[in-house]
PDB file of C-alpha atoms in Angstrom:
ATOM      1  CA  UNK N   1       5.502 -63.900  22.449  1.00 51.00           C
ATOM      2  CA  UNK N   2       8.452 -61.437  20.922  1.00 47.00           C
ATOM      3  CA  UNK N   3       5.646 -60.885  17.846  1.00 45.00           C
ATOM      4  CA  UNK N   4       2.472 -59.895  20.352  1.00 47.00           C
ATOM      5  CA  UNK N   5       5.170 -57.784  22.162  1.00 42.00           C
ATOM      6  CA  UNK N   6       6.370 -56.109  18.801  1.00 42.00           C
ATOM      7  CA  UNK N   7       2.356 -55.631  17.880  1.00 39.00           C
ATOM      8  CA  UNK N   8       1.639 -53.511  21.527  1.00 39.00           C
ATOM      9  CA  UNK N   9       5.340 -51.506  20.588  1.00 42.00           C
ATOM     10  CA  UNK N  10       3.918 -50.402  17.479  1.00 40.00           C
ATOM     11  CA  UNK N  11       0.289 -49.663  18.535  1.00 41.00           C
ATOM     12  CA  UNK N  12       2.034 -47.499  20.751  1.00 43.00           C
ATOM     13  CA  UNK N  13       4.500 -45.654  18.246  1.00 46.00           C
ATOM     14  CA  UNK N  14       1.741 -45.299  15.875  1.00 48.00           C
ATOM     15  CA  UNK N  15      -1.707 -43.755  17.634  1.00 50.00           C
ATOM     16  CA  UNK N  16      -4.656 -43.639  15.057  1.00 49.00           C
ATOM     17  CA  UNK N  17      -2.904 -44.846  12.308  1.00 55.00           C
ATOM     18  CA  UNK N  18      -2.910 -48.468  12.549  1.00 43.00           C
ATOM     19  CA  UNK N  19      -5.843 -50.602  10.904  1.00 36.00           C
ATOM     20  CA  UNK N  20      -7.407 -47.306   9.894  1.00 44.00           C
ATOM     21  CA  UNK N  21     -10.695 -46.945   7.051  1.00 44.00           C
ATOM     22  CA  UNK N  22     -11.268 -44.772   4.907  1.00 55.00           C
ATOM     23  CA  UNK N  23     -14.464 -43.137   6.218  1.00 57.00           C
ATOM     24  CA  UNK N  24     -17.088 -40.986   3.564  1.00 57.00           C
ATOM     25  CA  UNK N  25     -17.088 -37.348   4.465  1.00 66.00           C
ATOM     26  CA  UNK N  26     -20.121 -36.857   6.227  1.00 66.00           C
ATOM     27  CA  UNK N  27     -22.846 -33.700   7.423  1.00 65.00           C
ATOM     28  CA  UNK N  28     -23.214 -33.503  11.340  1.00 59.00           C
ATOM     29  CA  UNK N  29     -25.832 -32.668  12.176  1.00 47.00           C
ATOM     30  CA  UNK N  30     -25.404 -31.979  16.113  1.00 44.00           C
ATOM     31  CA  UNK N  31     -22.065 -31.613  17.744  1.00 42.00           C
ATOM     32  CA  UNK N  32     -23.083 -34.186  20.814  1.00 46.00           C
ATOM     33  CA  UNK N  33     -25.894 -35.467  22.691  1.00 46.00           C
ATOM     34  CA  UNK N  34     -24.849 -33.304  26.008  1.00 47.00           C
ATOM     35  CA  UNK N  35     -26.952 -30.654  26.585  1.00 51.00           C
ATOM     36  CA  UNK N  36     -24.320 -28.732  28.859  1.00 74.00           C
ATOM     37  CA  UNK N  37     -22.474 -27.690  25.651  1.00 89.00           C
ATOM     38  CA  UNK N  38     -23.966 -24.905  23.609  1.00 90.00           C
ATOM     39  CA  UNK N  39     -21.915 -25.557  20.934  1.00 96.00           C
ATOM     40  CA  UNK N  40     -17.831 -25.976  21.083  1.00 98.00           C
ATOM     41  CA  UNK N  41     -14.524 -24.812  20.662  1.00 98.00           C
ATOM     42  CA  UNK N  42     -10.678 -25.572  21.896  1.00 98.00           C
ATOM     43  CA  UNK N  43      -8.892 -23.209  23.653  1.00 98.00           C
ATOM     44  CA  UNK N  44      -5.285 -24.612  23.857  1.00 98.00           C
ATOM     45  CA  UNK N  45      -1.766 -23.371  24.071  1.00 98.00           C
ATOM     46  CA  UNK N  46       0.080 -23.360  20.309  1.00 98.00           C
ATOM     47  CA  UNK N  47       3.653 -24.635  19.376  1.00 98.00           C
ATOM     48  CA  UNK N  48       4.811 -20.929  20.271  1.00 97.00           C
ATOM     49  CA  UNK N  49       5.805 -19.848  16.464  1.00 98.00           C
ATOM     50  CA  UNK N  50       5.041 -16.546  14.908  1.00 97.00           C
ATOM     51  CA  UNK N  51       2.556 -18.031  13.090  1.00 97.00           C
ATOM     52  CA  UNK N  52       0.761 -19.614  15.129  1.00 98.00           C
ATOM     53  CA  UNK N  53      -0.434 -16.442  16.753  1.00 97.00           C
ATOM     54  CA  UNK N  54      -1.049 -16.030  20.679  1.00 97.00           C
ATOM     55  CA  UNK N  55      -0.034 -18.903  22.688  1.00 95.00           C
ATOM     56  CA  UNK N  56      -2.653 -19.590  24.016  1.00 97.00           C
ATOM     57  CA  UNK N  57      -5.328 -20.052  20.947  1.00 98.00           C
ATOM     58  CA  UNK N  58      -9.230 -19.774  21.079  1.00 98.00           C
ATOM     59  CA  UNK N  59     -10.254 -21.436  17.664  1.00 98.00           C
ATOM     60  CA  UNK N  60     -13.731 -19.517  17.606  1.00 98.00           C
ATOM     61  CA  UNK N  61     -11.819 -15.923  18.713  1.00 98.00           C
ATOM     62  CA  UNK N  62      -9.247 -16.636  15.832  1.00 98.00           C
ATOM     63  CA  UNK N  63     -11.871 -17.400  13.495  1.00 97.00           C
ATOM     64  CA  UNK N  64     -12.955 -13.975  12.697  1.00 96.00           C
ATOM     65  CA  UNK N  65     -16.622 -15.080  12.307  1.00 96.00           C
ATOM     66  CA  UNK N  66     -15.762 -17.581   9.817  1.00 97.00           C
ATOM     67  CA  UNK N  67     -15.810 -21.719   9.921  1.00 98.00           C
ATOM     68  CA  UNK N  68     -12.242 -22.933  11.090  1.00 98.00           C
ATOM     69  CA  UNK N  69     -10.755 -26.339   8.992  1.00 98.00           C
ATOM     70  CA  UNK N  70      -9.483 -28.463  12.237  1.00 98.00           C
ATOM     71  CA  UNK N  71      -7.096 -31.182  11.218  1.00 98.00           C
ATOM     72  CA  UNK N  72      -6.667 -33.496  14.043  1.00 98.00           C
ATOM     73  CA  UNK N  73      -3.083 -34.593  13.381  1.00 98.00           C
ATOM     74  CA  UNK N  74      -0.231 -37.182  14.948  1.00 98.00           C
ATOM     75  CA  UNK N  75       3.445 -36.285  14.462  1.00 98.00           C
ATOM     76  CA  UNK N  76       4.007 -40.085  13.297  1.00 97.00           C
ATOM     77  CA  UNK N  77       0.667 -40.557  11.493  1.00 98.00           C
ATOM     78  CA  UNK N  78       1.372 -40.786   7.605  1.00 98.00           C
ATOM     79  CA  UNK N  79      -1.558 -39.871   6.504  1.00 98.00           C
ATOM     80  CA  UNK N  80      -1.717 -36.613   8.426  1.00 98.00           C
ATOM     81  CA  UNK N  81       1.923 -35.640   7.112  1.00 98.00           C
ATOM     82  CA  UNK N  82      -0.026 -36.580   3.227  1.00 98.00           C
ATOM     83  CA  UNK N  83      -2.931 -34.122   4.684  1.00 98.00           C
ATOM     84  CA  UNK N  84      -0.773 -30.989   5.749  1.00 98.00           C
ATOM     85  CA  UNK N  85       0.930 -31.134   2.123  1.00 98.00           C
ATOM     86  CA  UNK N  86      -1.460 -31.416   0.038  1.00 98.00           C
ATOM     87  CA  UNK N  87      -3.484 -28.330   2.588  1.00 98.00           C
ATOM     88  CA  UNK N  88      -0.662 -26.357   2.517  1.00 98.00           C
ATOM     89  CA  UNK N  89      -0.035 -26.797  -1.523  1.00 98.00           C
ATOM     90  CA  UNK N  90      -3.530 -25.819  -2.064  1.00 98.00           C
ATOM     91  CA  UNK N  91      -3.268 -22.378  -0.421  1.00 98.00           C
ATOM     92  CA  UNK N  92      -0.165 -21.906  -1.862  1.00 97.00           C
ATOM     93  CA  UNK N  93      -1.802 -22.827  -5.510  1.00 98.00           C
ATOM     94  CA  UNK N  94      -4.682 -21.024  -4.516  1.00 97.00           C
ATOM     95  CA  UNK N  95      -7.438 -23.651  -4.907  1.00 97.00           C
ATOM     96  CA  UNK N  96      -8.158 -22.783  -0.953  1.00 98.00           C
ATOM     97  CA  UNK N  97      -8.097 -18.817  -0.143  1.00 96.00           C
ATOM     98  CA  UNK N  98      -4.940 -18.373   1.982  1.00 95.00           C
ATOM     99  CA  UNK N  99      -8.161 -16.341   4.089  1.00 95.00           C
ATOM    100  CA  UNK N 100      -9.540 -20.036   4.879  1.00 97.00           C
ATOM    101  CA  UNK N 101      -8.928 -20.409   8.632  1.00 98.00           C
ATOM    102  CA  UNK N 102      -7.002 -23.947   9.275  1.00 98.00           C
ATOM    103  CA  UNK N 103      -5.606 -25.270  12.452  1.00 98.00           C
ATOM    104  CA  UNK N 104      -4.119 -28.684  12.750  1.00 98.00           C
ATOM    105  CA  UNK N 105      -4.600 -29.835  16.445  1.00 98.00           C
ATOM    106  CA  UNK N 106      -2.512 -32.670  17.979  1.00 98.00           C
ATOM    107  CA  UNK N 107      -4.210 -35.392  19.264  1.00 98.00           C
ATOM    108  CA  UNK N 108      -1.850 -38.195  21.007  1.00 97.00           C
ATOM    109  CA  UNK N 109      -0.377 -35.057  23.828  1.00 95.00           C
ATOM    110  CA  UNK N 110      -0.085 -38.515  25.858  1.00 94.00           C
ATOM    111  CA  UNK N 111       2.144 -40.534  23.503  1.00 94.00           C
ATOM    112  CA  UNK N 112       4.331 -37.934  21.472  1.00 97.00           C
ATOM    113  CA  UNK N 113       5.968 -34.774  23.000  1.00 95.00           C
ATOM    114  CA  UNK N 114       6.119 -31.553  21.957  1.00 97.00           C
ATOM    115  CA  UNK N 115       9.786 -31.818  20.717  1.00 97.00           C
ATOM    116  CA  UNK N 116       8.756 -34.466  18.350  1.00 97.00           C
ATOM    117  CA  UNK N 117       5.037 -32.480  17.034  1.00 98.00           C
ATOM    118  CA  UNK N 118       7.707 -29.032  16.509  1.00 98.00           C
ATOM    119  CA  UNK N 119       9.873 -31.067  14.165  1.00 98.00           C
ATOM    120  CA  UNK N 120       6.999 -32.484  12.120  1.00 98.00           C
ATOM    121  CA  UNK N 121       4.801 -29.731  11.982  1.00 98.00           C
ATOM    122  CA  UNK N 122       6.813 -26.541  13.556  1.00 98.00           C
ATOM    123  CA  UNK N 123       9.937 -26.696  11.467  1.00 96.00           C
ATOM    124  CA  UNK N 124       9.631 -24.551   8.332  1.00 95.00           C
ATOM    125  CA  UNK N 125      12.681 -26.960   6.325  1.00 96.00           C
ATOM    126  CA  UNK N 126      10.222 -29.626   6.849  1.00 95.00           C
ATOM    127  CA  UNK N 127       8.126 -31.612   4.121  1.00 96.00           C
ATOM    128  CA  UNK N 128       5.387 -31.296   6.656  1.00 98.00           C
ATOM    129  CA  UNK N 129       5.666 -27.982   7.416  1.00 98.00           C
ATOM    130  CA  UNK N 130       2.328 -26.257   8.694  1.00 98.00           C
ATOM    131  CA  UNK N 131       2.097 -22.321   8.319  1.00 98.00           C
ATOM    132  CA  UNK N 132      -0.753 -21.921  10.087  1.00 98.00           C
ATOM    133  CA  UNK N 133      -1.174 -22.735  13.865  1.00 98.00           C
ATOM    134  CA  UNK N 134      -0.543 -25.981  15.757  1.00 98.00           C
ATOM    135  CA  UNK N 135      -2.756 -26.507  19.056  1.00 98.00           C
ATOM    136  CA  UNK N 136      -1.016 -28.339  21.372  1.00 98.00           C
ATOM    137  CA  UNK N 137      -3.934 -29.625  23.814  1.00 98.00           C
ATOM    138  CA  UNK N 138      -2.850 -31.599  26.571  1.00 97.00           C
ATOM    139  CA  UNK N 139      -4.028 -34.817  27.971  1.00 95.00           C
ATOM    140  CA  UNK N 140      -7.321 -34.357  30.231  1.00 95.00           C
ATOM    141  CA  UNK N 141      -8.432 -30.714  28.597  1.00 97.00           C
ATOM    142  CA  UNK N 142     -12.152 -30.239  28.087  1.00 97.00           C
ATOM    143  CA  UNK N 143     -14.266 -28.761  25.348  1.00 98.00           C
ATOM    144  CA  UNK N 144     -14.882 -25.424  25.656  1.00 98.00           C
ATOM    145  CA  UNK N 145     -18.258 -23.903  25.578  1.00 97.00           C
ATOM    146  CA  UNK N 146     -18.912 -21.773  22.582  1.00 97.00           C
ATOM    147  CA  UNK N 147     -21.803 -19.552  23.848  1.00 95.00           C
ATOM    148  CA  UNK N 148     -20.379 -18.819  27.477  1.00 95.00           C
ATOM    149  CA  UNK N 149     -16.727 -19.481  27.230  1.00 96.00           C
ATOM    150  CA  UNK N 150     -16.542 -21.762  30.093  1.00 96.00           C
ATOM    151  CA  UNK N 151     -14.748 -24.877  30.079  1.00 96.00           C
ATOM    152  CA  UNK N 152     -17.273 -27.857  30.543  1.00 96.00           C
ATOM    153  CA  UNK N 153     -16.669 -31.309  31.840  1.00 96.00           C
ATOM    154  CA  UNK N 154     -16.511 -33.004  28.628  1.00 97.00           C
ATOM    155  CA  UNK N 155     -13.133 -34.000  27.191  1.00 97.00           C
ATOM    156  CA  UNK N 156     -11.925 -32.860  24.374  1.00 97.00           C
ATOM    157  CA  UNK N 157     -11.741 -35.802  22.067  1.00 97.00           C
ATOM    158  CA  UNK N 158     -15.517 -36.494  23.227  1.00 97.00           C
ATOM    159  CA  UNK N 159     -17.059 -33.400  22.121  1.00 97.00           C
ATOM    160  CA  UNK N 160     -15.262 -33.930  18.929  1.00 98.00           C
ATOM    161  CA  UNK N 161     -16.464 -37.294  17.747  1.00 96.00           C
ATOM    162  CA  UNK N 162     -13.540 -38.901  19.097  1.00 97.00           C
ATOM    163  CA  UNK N 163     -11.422 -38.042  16.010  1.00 97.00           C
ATOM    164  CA  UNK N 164      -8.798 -40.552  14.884  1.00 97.00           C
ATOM    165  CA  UNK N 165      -5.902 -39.186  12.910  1.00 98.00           C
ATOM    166  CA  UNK N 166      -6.258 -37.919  10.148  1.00 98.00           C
ATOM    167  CA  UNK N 167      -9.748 -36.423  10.908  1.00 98.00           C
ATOM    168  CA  UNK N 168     -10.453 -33.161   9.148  1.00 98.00           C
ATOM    169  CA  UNK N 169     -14.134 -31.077  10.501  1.00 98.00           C
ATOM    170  CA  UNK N 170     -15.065 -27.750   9.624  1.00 98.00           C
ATOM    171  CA  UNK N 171     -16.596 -26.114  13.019  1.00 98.00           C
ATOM    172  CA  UNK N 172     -18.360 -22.938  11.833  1.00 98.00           C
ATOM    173  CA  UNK N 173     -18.632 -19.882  13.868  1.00 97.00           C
ATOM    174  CA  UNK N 174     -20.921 -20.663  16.556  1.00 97.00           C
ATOM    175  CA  UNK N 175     -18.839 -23.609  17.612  1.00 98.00           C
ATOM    176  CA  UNK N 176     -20.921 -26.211  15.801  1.00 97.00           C
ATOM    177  CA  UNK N 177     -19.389 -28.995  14.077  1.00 97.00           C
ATOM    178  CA  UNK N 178     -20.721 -29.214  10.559  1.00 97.00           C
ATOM    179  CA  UNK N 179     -18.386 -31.809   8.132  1.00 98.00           C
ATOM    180  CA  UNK N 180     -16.372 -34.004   9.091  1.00 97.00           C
ATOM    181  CA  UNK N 181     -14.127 -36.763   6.885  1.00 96.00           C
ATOM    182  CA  UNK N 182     -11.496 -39.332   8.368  1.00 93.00           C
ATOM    183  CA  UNK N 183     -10.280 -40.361   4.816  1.00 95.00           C
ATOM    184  CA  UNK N 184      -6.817 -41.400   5.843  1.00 97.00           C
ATOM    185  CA  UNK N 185      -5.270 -40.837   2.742  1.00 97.00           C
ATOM    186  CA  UNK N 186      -5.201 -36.943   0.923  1.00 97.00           C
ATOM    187  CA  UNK N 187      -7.867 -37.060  -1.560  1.00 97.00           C
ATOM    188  CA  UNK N 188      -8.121 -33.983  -3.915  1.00 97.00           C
ATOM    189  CA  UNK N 189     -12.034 -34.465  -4.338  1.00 97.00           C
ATOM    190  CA  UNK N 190     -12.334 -34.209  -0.222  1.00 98.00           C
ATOM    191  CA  UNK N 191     -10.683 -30.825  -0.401  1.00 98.00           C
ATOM    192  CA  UNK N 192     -13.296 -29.474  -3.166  1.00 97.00           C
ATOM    193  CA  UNK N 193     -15.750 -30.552  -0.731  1.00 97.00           C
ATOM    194  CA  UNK N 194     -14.334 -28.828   2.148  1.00 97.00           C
ATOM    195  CA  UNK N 195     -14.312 -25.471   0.060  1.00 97.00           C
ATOM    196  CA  UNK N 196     -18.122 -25.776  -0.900  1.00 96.00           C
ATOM    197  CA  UNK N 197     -18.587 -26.315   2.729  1.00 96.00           C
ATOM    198  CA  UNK N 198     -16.594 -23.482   3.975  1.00 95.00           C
ATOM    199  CA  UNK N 199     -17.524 -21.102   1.189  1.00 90.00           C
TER     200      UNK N 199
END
């Protein structure tokens, strides 16, 4: 009893990072079956740094006509906190142009605060530190049409594959989803792939 109780504690604690495979990166070659959507994009508000920009953050506006690197992050997901390093110490080396647009998007609004995503991702003393925005979506927001700007009925995590975390996509300009990987742990090679796909 006190182990099956101990199991459901840490499912909880840990969202998408329990029993996770690694997962080939992959093409898509459609972003969903629904025809309502015209393509996608998030519109969510940010962690509220300078960096992140407005607070209230349209991927596709942000973009500048260019694909957007999502990382679909937990504040207690290991493999995300290997992802944002080894992102941000490839801009800083150079191997990805600090141009590159990259946005790391919680997913688990439902099971970790704000407070908690700000210390792991917001605070610039931290080992996980991201310099580039945070989305902070919350629990029940929709996808957000690309060609009309309208939200649409389909949740979020839906018109997104249903990303575990890590999941890193590159959504290109018109809001279509065109890579996606959900190796959990950072992977060099996956990043050379993600700058063929983006370049």
């Amino acid at each position: 009893m006190h182990k099956q109780l101990y199991l459901v504690i840490v499912l909880l604690i840990l969202p998408g990072c329990v029993s996770q495979t690694d997962e080939a990166s992959q093409e898509i070659s459609s972003t969903n079956d629904d025809s309502e959507l015209q393509g996608i994009n998030i519109v969510a508000q940010t962690l509220g740094r300078d960096v992140d920009g407005p607070e209230t953050y349209d991927i596709l506006e942000e973009s500048g006509n260019n694909s957007t690197l999502i990382l679909w992050a937990a504040a207690g997901c290991n493999g995300c906190h290997q992802w944002t390093q080894m992102i941000r110490e490839c801009v800083d080396n150079g191997t990805i142009s600090k141009d590159m647009h990259i946005v790391t998007v919680h997913r688990y609004p439902s099971f970790e605060g704000e407070s908690y995503v700000n210390n792991t991702y917001g605070n610039n003393t931290s080992d996980t530190y991201s310099p580039w925005p945070v989305l902070m979506p919350e629990d029940g927001d929709t996808a957000v049409d690309a060609k009309t700007g309208a939200s649409s009925s389909v949740p979020l995590p839906e018109a997104f594959n249903n990303p575990t975390t890590p999941t890193l996509q590159v959504l290109d300009s018109e809001g279509q989803l065109i890579w996606q990987s959900k190796t959990y742990r950072s992977d060099f090679s996956v990043i050379q792939e993600i700058v063929g796909v983006m370049s």
